[in-house]
Short mmCIF file of C-alpha atoms in Angstrom, two decimals:
data_model
loop_
_atom_site.label_atom_id
_atom_site.label_comp_id
_atom_site.label_asym_id
_atom_site.label_seq_id
_atom_site.Cartn_x
_atom_site.Cartn_y
_atom_site.Cartn_z
CA MET D 1 -69.52 -54.15 -30.68
CA ASP D 2 -69.50 -51.28 -29.05
CA GLN D 3 -71.64 -48.16 -30.01
CA ALA D 4 -69.91 -45.16 -29.98
CA THR D 5 -71.35 -42.42 -27.50
CA SER D 6 -72.23 -38.17 -28.60
CA PRO D 7 -70.93 -35.40 -25.75
CA ALA D 8 -74.41 -34.45 -25.73
CA ASP D 9 -75.44 -38.95 -24.25
CA ALA D 10 -73.04 -38.45 -21.93
CA TRP D 11 -73.95 -35.34 -20.43
CA GLU D 12 -77.59 -36.30 -20.52
CA ARG D 13 -76.48 -38.96 -18.61
CA SER D 14 -74.33 -37.43 -15.82
CA ALA D 15 -75.83 -37.41 -12.33
CA GLU D 16 -77.13 -34.06 -10.59
CA PRO D 17 -73.61 -32.27 -8.81
CA THR D 18 -73.22 -33.45 -5.02
CA ASP D 19 -70.71 -30.59 -4.36
CA VAL D 20 -72.44 -26.38 -4.70
CA ALA D 21 -72.03 -23.45 -2.95
CA THR D 22 -73.42 -23.09 0.72
CA ASP D 23 -72.17 -20.52 1.38
CA PRO D 24 -74.05 -17.56 1.83
CA PRO D 25 -72.73 -13.82 -0.23
CA ALA D 26 -70.96 -11.23 1.92
CA VAL D 27 -72.31 -8.62 3.29
CA THR D 28 -70.96 -5.48 4.15
CA ASP D 29 -72.01 -3.48 7.95
CA GLY D 30 -69.99 -0.35 6.53
CA SER D 31 -67.93 0.10 8.48
CA ARG D 32 -64.61 -0.32 7.23
CA THR D 33 -64.33 1.65 3.75
CA ASP D 34 -61.13 1.64 1.64
CA VAL D 35 -60.79 3.90 -1.42
CA ILE D 36 -58.82 1.72 -3.88
CA ILE D 37 -57.59 3.17 -7.27
CA SER D 38 -57.81 0.34 -8.98
CA LEU D 39 -56.05 2.09 -12.82
CA ALA D 40 -53.89 5.41 -13.32
CA THR D 41 -52.66 5.69 -16.58
CA TRP D 42 -51.92 8.62 -19.08
CA ASP D 43 -54.17 7.46 -22.13
CA ARG D 44 -52.30 8.70 -24.86
CA PRO D 45 -55.29 8.40 -27.78
CA SER D 46 -56.92 10.59 -25.82
CA SER D 47 -54.13 12.77 -24.15
CA SER D 48 -55.59 12.42 -20.93
CA VAL D 49 -54.90 11.14 -17.26
CA GLN D 50 -57.36 8.50 -17.07
CA VAL D 51 -58.00 6.88 -13.15
CA ASN D 52 -60.34 4.33 -11.90
CA GLY D 53 -61.38 3.31 -8.54
CA TYR D 54 -63.79 1.82 -5.78
CA VAL D 55 -64.91 2.09 -2.50
CA ALA D 56 -64.47 -1.29 -0.90
CA GLY D 57 -66.52 -1.77 2.07
CA LEU D 58 -69.27 -0.27 0.75
CA VAL D 59 -72.66 -0.71 -1.12
CA GLU D 60 -74.75 2.49 -1.83
CA ASP D 61 -75.63 4.74 -4.69
CA GLY D 62 -75.40 8.70 -4.92
CA GLY D 63 -71.78 9.31 -4.31
CA THR D 64 -68.82 11.34 -5.57
CA CYS D 65 -65.69 10.53 -6.66
CA THR D 66 -63.16 13.25 -7.39
CA LEU D 67 -59.35 13.08 -9.37
CA LEU D 68 -56.99 14.57 -7.64
CA LEU D 69 -53.80 15.15 -9.82
CA LYS D 70 -50.47 16.68 -8.55
CA ARG D 71 -47.28 17.88 -9.36
CA ASP D 72 -44.75 20.67 -8.37
CA GLY D 73 -47.43 23.45 -7.59
CA THR D 74 -50.02 22.31 -10.49
CA THR D 75 -52.86 20.26 -9.61
CA ALA D 76 -56.06 19.58 -12.06
CA THR D 77 -59.14 17.75 -10.91
CA ALA D 78 -62.04 15.52 -11.90
CA THR D 79 -65.40 15.16 -10.80
CA SER D 80 -67.39 11.66 -11.18
CA SER D 81 -70.92 9.70 -9.70
CA ALA D 82 -70.48 6.57 -8.07
CA SER D 83 -72.94 3.29 -8.30
CA SER D 84 -72.66 0.59 -6.33
CA ASP D 85 -72.23 -3.35 -7.61
CA ALA D 86 -72.75 -6.27 -5.92
CA THR D 87 -69.92 -5.83 -3.12
CA THR D 88 -68.39 -2.44 -3.51
CA THR D 89 -69.01 1.65 -5.32
CA VAL D 90 -67.80 2.58 -8.23
CA CYS D 91 -66.50 5.21 -9.18
CA ASP D 92 -67.25 6.14 -12.85
CA LEU D 93 -64.40 7.35 -15.34
CA LEU D 94 -62.04 10.43 -13.07
CA GLN D 95 -60.45 11.79 -16.25
CA VAL D 96 -58.25 14.92 -16.93
CA ALA D 97 -57.87 15.87 -20.68
CA GLY D 98 -54.15 17.22 -21.48
CA PRO D 99 -52.41 20.26 -21.45
CA LEU D 100 -50.31 18.56 -18.72
CA ASP D 101 -47.26 18.45 -18.12
CA ALA D 102 -45.21 15.58 -18.93
CA GLY D 103 -43.69 14.11 -15.64
CA THR D 104 -44.79 12.40 -13.23
CA TRP D 105 -48.14 12.66 -11.10
CA SER D 106 -49.65 11.95 -8.25
CA ALA D 107 -52.45 11.05 -8.58
CA THR D 108 -55.80 10.87 -5.57
CA VAL D 109 -59.24 9.33 -5.33
CA THR D 110 -61.45 10.66 -2.94
CA TYR D 111 -65.23 9.92 -1.88
CA ARG D 112 -67.51 11.35 -0.71
CA SER D 113 -71.52 10.77 0.53
CA ALA D 114 -73.64 11.25 2.92
CA THR D 115 -72.35 8.39 4.59
CA VAL D 116 -68.28 8.27 4.38
CA ASP D 117 -65.11 11.05 3.27
CA GLU D 118 -62.69 8.35 2.52
CA ALA D 119 -59.69 9.08 0.64
CA SER D 120 -57.49 6.77 -1.52
CA SER D 121 -53.17 6.06 -0.80
CA THR D 122 -51.44 7.04 -3.46
CA ALA D 123 -51.35 6.07 -7.21
CA GLU D 124 -47.87 7.92 -9.54
CA VAL D 125 -49.08 8.42 -13.31
CA VAL D 126 -45.86 8.87 -15.45
CA ILE D 127 -46.92 11.45 -19.10
CA PRO D 128 -44.19 11.02 -21.67
#
């Protein structure tokens, strides 16, 4: 008669993995940086435009991110600090509270530090 085994028994008898990652971590050399807007949206509960962004190809602390919103000659700005993560530099939340006119706004994020001064492509934000 076979004896039932529990999942824990099976785990204890499993072999060590033989196929493991051996590639070194990606290293950025700072020669190519791109400011990327990862989210640009109207946040109804806070009545504000909220934008998230990061700098690809750069890992550093101490820079500043600036959001510029434009619509029909009207501009609004927000500034935040930036910090490094494993492979990029991340902007803290950029937020512009109302009153902002309804319609489509253009959003651009600029990142500035001692080593970089770059701007993102434009993203659209629709305010209802």
